[in-house]
Coordinates of C-alpha atoms and ligand atoms in Angstrom, one line a residue:
Chain A
X6 CA 40.4 76.3 6.6
X7 CA 41.8 72.8 6.3
X8 CA 40.8 70.6 3.3
X9 CA 39.7 67.1 2.9
X10 CA 42.1 64.4 1.7
X11 CA 40.2 64.2 -1.5
X12 CA 40.6 68.0 -2.2
X13 CA 44.3 67.8 -1.5
X14 CA 44.9 64.8 -3.7
X15 CA 46.2 62.9 -0.7
X16 CA 46.9 59.3 -1.7
X17 CA 44.8 58.1 1.2
X18 CA 41.7 59.6 -0.5
X19 CA 42.0 56.4 -2.5
X20 CA 40.4 53.6 -0.4
X21 CA 42.5 50.9 -2.1
X22 CA 45.6 52.6 -0.7
X23 CA 44.0 52.6 2.8
X24 CA 43.2 48.9 2.6
X25 CA 46.7 48.2 1.4
X26 CA 48.2 50.0 4.4
X27 CA 45.8 48.1 6.7
X28 CA 46.7 44.7 5.1
X29 CA 50.4 45.0 4.9
X30 CA 53.3 45.4 7.3
X31 CA 52.4 44.5 10.9
X32 CA 49.5 42.3 9.9
X33 CA 51.8 40.1 7.9
X34 CA 54.5 39.9 10.4
X35 CA 53.6 40.6 14.0
X36 CA 49.8 40.8 14.4
X37 CA 46.9 38.4 13.7
X38 CA 44.4 39.7 11.1
X39 CA 40.9 40.5 12.5
X40 CA 39.6 37.4 10.6
X41 CA 42.2 35.2 12.3
X42 CA 41.4 36.7 15.7
X43 CA 37.7 36.1 15.5
X44 CA 38.3 32.6 14.3
X45 CA 39.9 31.8 17.6
X46 CA 36.5 32.1 19.3
X47 CA 34.5 30.6 16.4
X48 CA 33.0 34.0 15.6
X49 CA 33.9 34.0 11.9
X50 CA 32.1 34.9 9.8
X51 CA 30.0 37.6 11.4
X52 CA 26.4 37.2 10.3
X53 CA 23.7 39.9 10.6
X54 CA 20.9 39.6 13.1
X55 CA 17.5 41.2 12.6
X56 CA 17.7 44.5 10.9
X57 CA 16.8 47.3 13.4
X58 CA 18.7 50.4 12.4
X59 CA 19.0 52.1 9.1
X60 CA 21.9 54.5 9.1
X61 CA 21.6 57.0 6.3
X62 CA 24.5 59.1 5.2
X63 CA 22.9 62.3 3.7
X64 CA 26.2 63.5 2.2
X65 CA 29.8 64.2 2.9
X66 CA 29.4 68.0 3.0
X67 CA 30.3 69.5 6.4
X68 CA 31.0 72.9 7.8
X69 CA 33.9 71.4 9.7
X70 CA 37.1 69.5 8.7
X71 CA 37.9 67.6 11.9
X72 CA 41.3 66.0 12.0
X73 CA 40.0 62.5 12.8
X74 CA 37.0 62.4 10.5
X75 CA 36.5 58.9 9.1
X76 CA 34.2 60.3 6.4
X77 CA 36.8 62.8 5.1
X78 CA 34.0 65.3 5.2
X79 CA 34.3 69.0 4.6
X80 CA 33.0 72.1 2.9
X81 CA 34.7 70.9 -0.3
X82 CA 32.8 67.6 -0.5
X83 CA 29.8 67.8 -2.8
X84 CA 28.3 64.4 -2.5
X85 CA 24.6 64.8 -1.4
X86 CA 21.7 62.4 -1.2
X87 CA 18.9 63.1 -3.7
X88 CA 15.2 63.1 -2.9
X89 CA 14.8 60.0 -5.1
X90 CA 17.2 58.1 -3.0
X91 CA 15.5 59.4 0.2
X92 CA 12.2 58.1 -1.1
X93 CA 13.8 54.6 -1.6
X94 CA 15.0 54.8 2.0
X95 CA 11.4 55.6 3.2
X96 CA 10.1 52.6 1.1
X97 CA 12.7 50.4 2.8
X98 CA 11.5 51.5 6.3
X99 CA 8.0 50.5 5.3
X100 CA 8.8 47.0 4.3
X101 CA 11.3 46.1 7.0
X102 CA 11.6 45.8 10.8
X103 CA 13.7 49.0 11.1
X104 CA 12.7 51.0 14.2
X105 CA 15.6 53.5 14.3
X106 CA 16.7 55.9 11.7
X107 CA 20.2 57.2 12.2
X108 CA 20.9 60.3 10.0
X109 CA 24.5 61.2 9.5
X110 CA 26.9 62.8 7.1
X111 CA 29.0 65.1 7.0
X112 CA 26.6 67.5 8.5
X113 CA 23.2 65.9 7.6
X114 CA 21.5 69.3 8.2
X115 CA 23.4 70.7 5.1
X116 CA 21.5 68.4 2.7
X117 CA 18.8 70.8 1.2
X118 CA 16.1 68.1 1.6
X119 CA 17.0 67.3 5.2
X120 CA 13.9 68.8 6.8
X121 CA 11.6 67.3 4.2
X122 CA 13.1 63.9 4.8
X123 CA 12.8 64.1 8.6
X124 CA 9.2 65.2 8.3
X125 CA 8.4 62.2 6.0
X126 CA 10.2 59.8 8.3
X127 CA 8.1 61.1 11.3
X128 CA 4.9 60.5 9.3
X129 CA 6.1 56.9 8.9
X130 CA 6.1 56.5 12.7
X131 CA 9.8 55.5 13.0
X132 CA 10.3 54.9 16.8
X133 CA 13.6 56.8 17.1
X134 CA 15.0 59.3 14.6
X135 CA 18.6 60.1 15.4
X136 CA 20.3 63.1 13.9
X137 CA 24.1 63.2 14.3
X138 CA 24.6 66.9 14.6
X139 CA 28.0 68.4 14.9
X140 CA 26.5 71.3 17.0
X141 CA 28.4 74.1 15.3
X142 CA 26.1 73.8 12.2
X143 CA 23.3 75.1 14.5
X144 CA 25.2 78.3 14.9
X145 CA 26.9 78.5 11.5
X146 CA 24.3 80.4 9.6
X147 CA 21.0 82.1 10.3
X148 CA 19.1 79.5 8.2
X149 CA 20.0 76.9 10.7
X150 CA 19.1 78.9 13.9
X151 CA 15.6 77.5 14.1
X152 CA 16.8 73.9 14.0
X153 CA 16.6 73.3 17.8
X154 CA 12.9 74.2 17.5
X155 CA 12.5 72.0 14.4
X156 CA 14.1 69.1 16.3
X157 CA 11.9 69.6 19.2
X158 CA 8.7 69.7 17.1
X159 CA 9.6 66.3 15.7
X160 CA 11.1 64.8 18.9
X161 CA 14.4 64.1 17.2
X162 CA 17.0 62.3 19.2
X163 CA 20.2 64.3 18.9
X164 CA 23.7 62.7 19.2
X165 CA 26.5 65.2 19.0
X166 CA 30.3 65.0 19.1
X167 CA 32.4 66.6 21.8
X168 CA 36.0 65.4 22.1
X169 CA 36.6 67.1 25.5
X170 CA 35.3 69.5 28.1
X171 CA 38.2 71.8 27.5
X172 CA 38.5 74.3 24.7
X173 CA 42.1 73.4 23.7
X174 CA 41.6 69.7 23.1
X175 CA 38.3 70.3 21.3
X176 CA 39.6 73.0 19.0
X177 CA 42.7 71.0 18.2
X178 CA 40.7 68.1 16.9
X179 CA 37.7 69.9 15.4
X180 CA 39.0 73.3 14.4
X181 CA 39.6 76.7 15.9
X182 CA 36.4 78.2 17.5
X183 CA 34.5 74.9 17.5
X184 CA 34.4 74.6 21.3
X185 CA 32.8 78.0 21.8
X186 CA 30.2 77.5 19.1
X187 CA 29.4 74.0 20.4
X188 CA 28.8 75.4 23.8
X189 CA 26.5 78.0 22.4
X190 CA 24.6 75.3 20.5
X191 CA 24.3 73.2 23.6
X192 CA 23.0 76.1 25.5
X193 CA 20.4 76.8 22.8
X194 CA 19.4 73.1 22.9
X195 CA 19.0 73.2 26.7
X196 CA 16.9 76.3 26.3
X197 CA 14.2 74.5 24.3
X198 CA 14.4 71.5 26.7
X199 CA 17.0 69.2 25.1
X200 CA 19.2 67.2 27.5
X201 CA 17.6 68.4 30.7
X202 CA 17.3 65.8 33.5
X203 CA 14.0 63.9 33.0
X204 CA 13.4 65.5 29.6
X205 CA 12.2 63.3 26.8
X206 CA 14.1 65.4 24.3
X207 CA 17.2 63.3 24.1
X208 CA 20.6 64.9 23.8
X209 CA 23.5 62.5 23.9
X210 CA 27.1 63.3 23.4
X211 CA 29.8 61.3 21.6
X212 CA 33.3 61.3 22.9
X213 CA 36.2 60.1 20.9
X214 CA 39.8 60.5 21.9
X215 CA 41.7 63.5 20.6
X216 CA 44.8 61.5 19.5
X217 CA 46.4 58.1 19.2
X218 CA 44.9 56.5 22.3
X219 CA 41.8 54.6 23.2
X220 CA 38.8 55.9 25.1
X221 CA 38.8 55.3 28.8
X222 CA 35.9 54.1 30.9
X223 CA 32.7 55.5 29.4
X224 CA 30.9 56.0 32.8
X225 CA 33.9 57.8 34.3
X226 CA 34.2 60.1 31.3
X227 CA 30.5 60.9 31.4
X228 CA 30.8 61.9 35.0
X229 CA 33.7 64.2 34.3
X230 CA 32.0 65.7 31.3
X231 CA 28.8 66.4 33.3
X232 CA 30.6 67.9 36.2
X233 CA 32.7 70.2 34.0
X234 CA 29.8 71.2 31.7
X235 CA 27.5 72.0 34.7
X236 CA 30.1 73.9 36.7
X237 CA 31.6 75.9 33.8
X238 CA 28.5 76.5 31.5
X239 CA 25.4 75.2 33.3
X240 CA 25.0 72.7 30.4
X241 CA 23.1 69.5 30.6
X242 CA 23.0 66.4 28.5
X243 CA 21.8 62.8 28.9
X244 CA 24.4 60.1 28.1
X245 CA 28.0 60.1 26.8
X246 CA 29.0 57.5 24.2
X247 CA 32.7 56.7 24.1
X248 CA 33.8 55.8 20.6
X249 CA 37.2 54.5 19.5
X250 CA 38.8 56.2 16.5
X251 CA 39.0 53.7 13.7
X252 CA 42.2 53.7 11.7
X253 CA 40.8 54.8 8.4
X254 CA 40.7 58.0 6.3
X255 CA 41.9 61.2 8.0
X256 CA 42.6 59.4 11.3
X257 CA 44.8 56.9 9.5
X258 CA 46.5 59.8 7.7
X259 CA 47.2 61.4 11.2
X260 CA 48.4 58.0 12.6
X261 CA 50.9 57.6 9.8
X262 CA 52.1 61.2 9.7
X263 CA 52.6 61.2 13.5
X264 CA 54.3 57.8 13.4
X265 CA 51.7 56.3 15.7
X266 CA 50.2 53.8 13.3
X267 CA 52.0 50.7 14.5
X268 CA 51.6 51.5 18.2
X269 CA 47.9 52.2 17.7
X270 CA 47.2 49.0 15.9
X271 CA 49.1 47.1 18.6
X272 CA 47.0 48.9 21.2
X273 CA 43.7 47.9 19.4
X274 CA 44.8 44.3 19.1
X275 CA 46.0 44.1 22.7
X276 CA 42.6 45.5 23.8
X277 CA 40.7 43.1 21.6
X278 CA 37.6 41.8 23.5
X279 CA 35.9 38.8 22.0
X280 CA 32.7 39.6 23.9
X281 CA 32.3 42.8 21.8
X282 CA 32.1 40.9 18.6
X283 CA 28.6 39.6 19.1
X284 CA 27.3 43.2 19.4
X285 CA 29.2 45.2 16.9
X286 CA 26.8 47.6 15.2
X287 CA 27.0 46.0 11.7
X288 CA 25.0 43.1 13.1
X289 CA 21.7 45.0 13.3
X290 CA 22.4 48.0 11.1
X291 CA 22.6 48.7 7.4
X292 CA 24.3 51.8 6.2
X293 CA 23.1 53.6 3.1
X294 CA 25.4 55.9 1.3
X295 CA 24.5 59.2 -0.3
X296 CA 24.2 57.5 -3.7
X297 CA 22.0 54.6 -2.4
X298 CA 24.6 51.8 -2.0
X299 CA 24.3 49.5 1.0
X300 CA 27.1 48.8 3.5
X301 CA 27.5 46.9 6.7
X302 CA 28.4 50.1 8.5
X303 CA 29.5 53.7 7.9
X304 CA 33.2 52.7 8.2
X305 CA 32.9 50.1 5.5
X306 CA 31.1 52.7 3.4
X307 CA 34.1 55.0 3.7
X308 CA 36.4 52.1 2.6
X309 CA 34.0 51.4 -0.3
X310 CA 33.4 47.9 0.9
X311 CA 29.9 47.3 -0.3
X312 CA 27.7 44.5 1.3
X313 CA 28.8 41.1 0.2
X314 CA 25.5 40.3 -1.6
X315 CA 24.0 40.7 -5.0
X316 CA 21.6 43.1 -3.4
X317 CA 24.0 46.1 -3.2
X318 CA 21.8 49.0 -3.9
X319 CA 18.7 50.3 -2.1
X320 CA 16.8 50.2 -5.4
X321 CA 17.2 46.4 -5.4
X322 CA 16.9 45.7 -1.7
X323 CA 16.3 42.0 -1.1
X324 CA 15.8 41.1 2.5
X325 CA 16.5 37.4 2.1
X326 CA 19.7 37.9 0.2
X327 CA 21.0 40.5 2.7
X328 CA 20.0 38.3 5.7
X329 CA 22.2 35.6 4.4
X330 CA 25.3 37.7 3.8
X331 CA 28.6 37.7 5.6
X332 CA 29.7 41.0 7.0
X333 CA 32.8 42.3 5.4
X334 CA 35.6 42.7 7.9
X335 CA 39.1 44.1 7.7
X336 CA 41.7 45.3 10.2
X337 CA 39.8 48.5 11.0
X338 CA 37.2 46.2 12.7
X339 CA 39.6 45.9 15.7
X340 CA 38.4 49.5 16.5
X341 CA 34.9 48.2 17.2
X342 CA 36.1 45.4 19.4
X343 CA 38.7 47.1 21.6
X344 CA 38.1 47.2 25.3
X345 CA 34.4 47.6 26.1
X346 CA 33.8 47.7 22.3
X347 CA 32.6 50.7 20.4
X348 CA 29.8 51.5 18.1
X349 CA 27.8 54.6 17.2
X350 CA 26.0 54.1 20.5
X351 CA 29.1 53.8 22.6
X352 CA 30.2 50.6 24.4
X353 CA 28.7 47.3 23.4
X354 CA 30.2 44.8 25.9
Chain B
X9 CA 74.1 49.8 15.1
X10 CA 74.1 50.0 18.9
X11 CA 70.8 49.5 20.7
X12 CA 69.6 51.8 23.4
X13 CA 69.0 50.2 26.9
X14 CA 65.4 51.1 26.8
X15 CA 63.1 50.0 23.9
X16 CA 59.5 51.4 24.0
X17 CA 58.3 48.1 22.4
X18 CA 59.5 46.2 25.5
X19 CA 56.7 47.6 27.5
X20 CA 54.3 45.3 25.6
X21 CA 56.4 42.4 26.9
X22 CA 56.0 43.3 30.5
X23 CA 53.6 40.5 31.1
X24 CA 56.3 38.0 30.1
X25 CA 58.0 38.4 33.4
X26 CA 55.7 35.7 34.6
X27 CA 57.5 33.3 32.2
X28 CA 60.4 32.7 34.6
X29 CA 58.6 32.9 37.8
X30 CA 54.9 32.3 37.3
X31 CA 53.7 32.4 40.9
X32 CA 55.6 35.6 41.9
X33 CA 54.8 37.3 38.6
X34 CA 51.1 36.6 38.9
X35 CA 51.0 37.6 42.5
X36 CA 52.6 40.9 41.5
X37 CA 50.1 41.5 38.7
X38 CA 47.1 40.6 40.9
X39 CA 48.4 43.1 43.5
X40 CA 49.0 45.7 40.9
X41 CA 45.5 45.4 39.4
X42 CA 44.0 45.6 42.9
X43 CA 46.0 48.7 43.8
X44 CA 44.6 50.5 40.8
X45 CA 41.0 49.6 41.3
X46 CA 38.6 52.4 42.3
X47 CA 38.8 52.6 46.1
X48 CA 38.9 55.4 48.7
X49 CA 40.8 57.2 45.9
X50 CA 39.4 57.4 42.4
X51 CA 41.1 55.6 39.5
X52 CA 41.7 59.0 38.1
X53 CA 43.6 60.2 41.2
X54 CA 45.6 57.0 41.3
X55 CA 46.6 57.5 37.7
X56 CA 48.0 61.0 38.5
X57 CA 49.9 59.6 41.5
X58 CA 51.3 56.9 39.3
X59 CA 52.4 59.5 36.7
X60 CA 54.1 61.6 39.4
X61 CA 55.9 58.5 40.8
X62 CA 56.9 57.3 37.3
X63 CA 58.8 60.6 37.0
X64 CA 60.5 60.5 40.4
X65 CA 61.4 56.8 39.7
X66 CA 62.5 58.0 36.2
X67 CA 61.0 54.9 34.6
X68 CA 60.4 55.6 30.8
X69 CA 58.0 52.7 30.5
X70 CA 55.8 54.0 33.4
X71 CA 56.0 57.5 32.1
X72 CA 54.7 56.3 28.6
X73 CA 52.1 54.1 30.2
X74 CA 50.6 56.7 32.6
X75 CA 50.7 59.5 30.2
X76 CA 48.6 57.4 27.9
X77 CA 46.4 56.3 30.7
X78 CA 45.9 59.9 31.7
X79 CA 44.9 60.9 28.1
X80 CA 42.5 57.9 28.0
X81 CA 40.8 59.2 31.2
X82 CA 40.5 62.7 29.7
X83 CA 43.1 64.1 32.2
X84 CA 44.5 67.4 30.7
X85 CA 48.2 68.1 30.1
X86 CA 48.0 70.9 32.7
X87 CA 46.9 68.4 35.3
X88 CA 49.6 66.0 34.3
X89 CA 52.3 68.6 34.6
X90 CA 51.1 69.7 38.0
X91 CA 51.3 66.1 39.1
X92 CA 54.9 65.9 37.8
X93 CA 55.7 69.1 39.8
X94 CA 54.3 67.5 43.0
X95 CA 56.6 64.6 42.4
X96 CA 59.5 66.9 41.7
X97 CA 58.8 69.0 44.8
X98 CA 58.7 65.9 47.1
X99 CA 61.9 64.6 45.4
X100 CA 63.8 67.9 45.9
X101 CA 62.3 68.3 49.4
X102 CA 63.4 64.9 50.3
X103 CA 66.9 65.7 49.1
X104 CA 67.0 69.0 50.9
X105 CA 65.6 67.7 54.2
X106 CA 68.6 65.4 54.4
X107 CA 70.6 68.6 54.6
X108 CA 69.5 68.7 58.2
X109 CA 71.4 65.5 58.7
X110 CA 74.4 67.0 57.1
X111 CA 74.0 70.1 59.3
X112 CA 73.7 67.9 62.4
X113 CA 76.8 66.0 61.5
X114 CA 78.8 69.2 60.8
X115 CA 77.6 70.7 64.1
X116 CA 78.6 67.5 65.9
X117 CA 82.0 67.2 64.4
X118 CA 83.0 70.8 64.4
X119 CA 84.4 72.5 67.4
Ligands
LIG6 S1 33.8 64.4 12.2 FE1 31.7 65.1 11.8 S2 31.8 67.3 12.1 FE2 33.9 66.6 11.8 S3 34.3 66.8 9.6 FE3 33.6 64.7 10.0 S4 31.4 64.8 9.6 FE4 32.1 66.9 9.9
LIG7 S1 34.0 48.4 11.3 FE1 32.0 47.9 10.5 S2 32.1 45.9 9.8 FE2 33.8 46.1 11.1 S3 33.1 45.4 13.1 FE3 32.8 47.6 13.0 S4 30.7 47.8 12.4 FE4 31.3 45.8 11.9

């Protein structure tokens, strides 16, 4: 199995190195920086709106090692959120306007306290609890086989990645055998009622391009996915979210190794859409890392760009201070504002 | 060092053709955009036609552009290659069918 950048001592495991690559070269000579670009339409600095979504990263451990992973997750990553930090997250939900909990990782299900945490969050009456499940984890080991039922019991909203409706493309990005296992998992989820037309058990898929190109029209892709999945496997799901790959971590490594970095950054800048800026996900979301630090989004978390505020840890959460912060931006933000825009919930403009 | 005739980065400058003839350039781009809108044919079908024609026209810029466009739409490489074969079949058919003209001419001229 492939390994994470951090296990192979790849220089890009160092976030400073990533930021250096993003800052230099073409952004000094040919392309405007993201900050310059949003200044053109008086959208600098980006300020947060009302906090609505808490995205919690339960750890970087994952049963997969996808080629594009912005988390650099994998079986060799040991970072895991503790119960103490989870309790701090629950306290935060109590004292804020958060209505959506977005649990991610790695594979969030691999955190040993995952089920406990979900059950507690349900007790708190959070409106929408999203679990970003990579699907294969549901078939990886017997101890996870009852998860579809667990999700159903707690009416969890599932959001799962699927780069293509064909085996070849999916396995190339996410690993040999991932497509078949994902199909099995989707069938299991359909069996308990997830994703069926009219079902309140929400099952959405996330599509991200399997290479150095941008996602096409979200609606058209959803149509093609639905047609192929229904005809080939009798599988149903609700919506498809198209997400642009951000040039960080393993995807950045791939872009550089395949000599696509410059073209890709040009493509992102060419597709820049000022209308997407107002709705990028950092404006209503806070991201909490496995060790309790606060970030504007999961991408900033992976670049170790903590919130620009003296309230940087969940143990010292201060609503006023955070409301007044400026969101930390860098060249990777072009990924959120290309074309129709892109966030964890798909297009934004 | 000698420069090749084609430079992939020139594709990004395609829009600049309006610089020296604004009206005609803009008319072309309006027309172009209209042609590729979803119509009786889907945008996906149009993309595959464009890819096939890009090959028969042997335009490296269009080949790059419509290969990328196809990937963005989720079109598979098998579908793309089939489209190229359609283009190739028409191109070779078009060459061969002119053989009839040649045959006619020979038949007319020969005793
Ligand atoms: S993309 Fe998701 S499933 Fe793949 S390695 Fe990263 S966290 Fe795991
Ligand atoms: S990368 Fe993060 S900070 Fe940048 S625009 Fe996207 S969500 Fe906002």
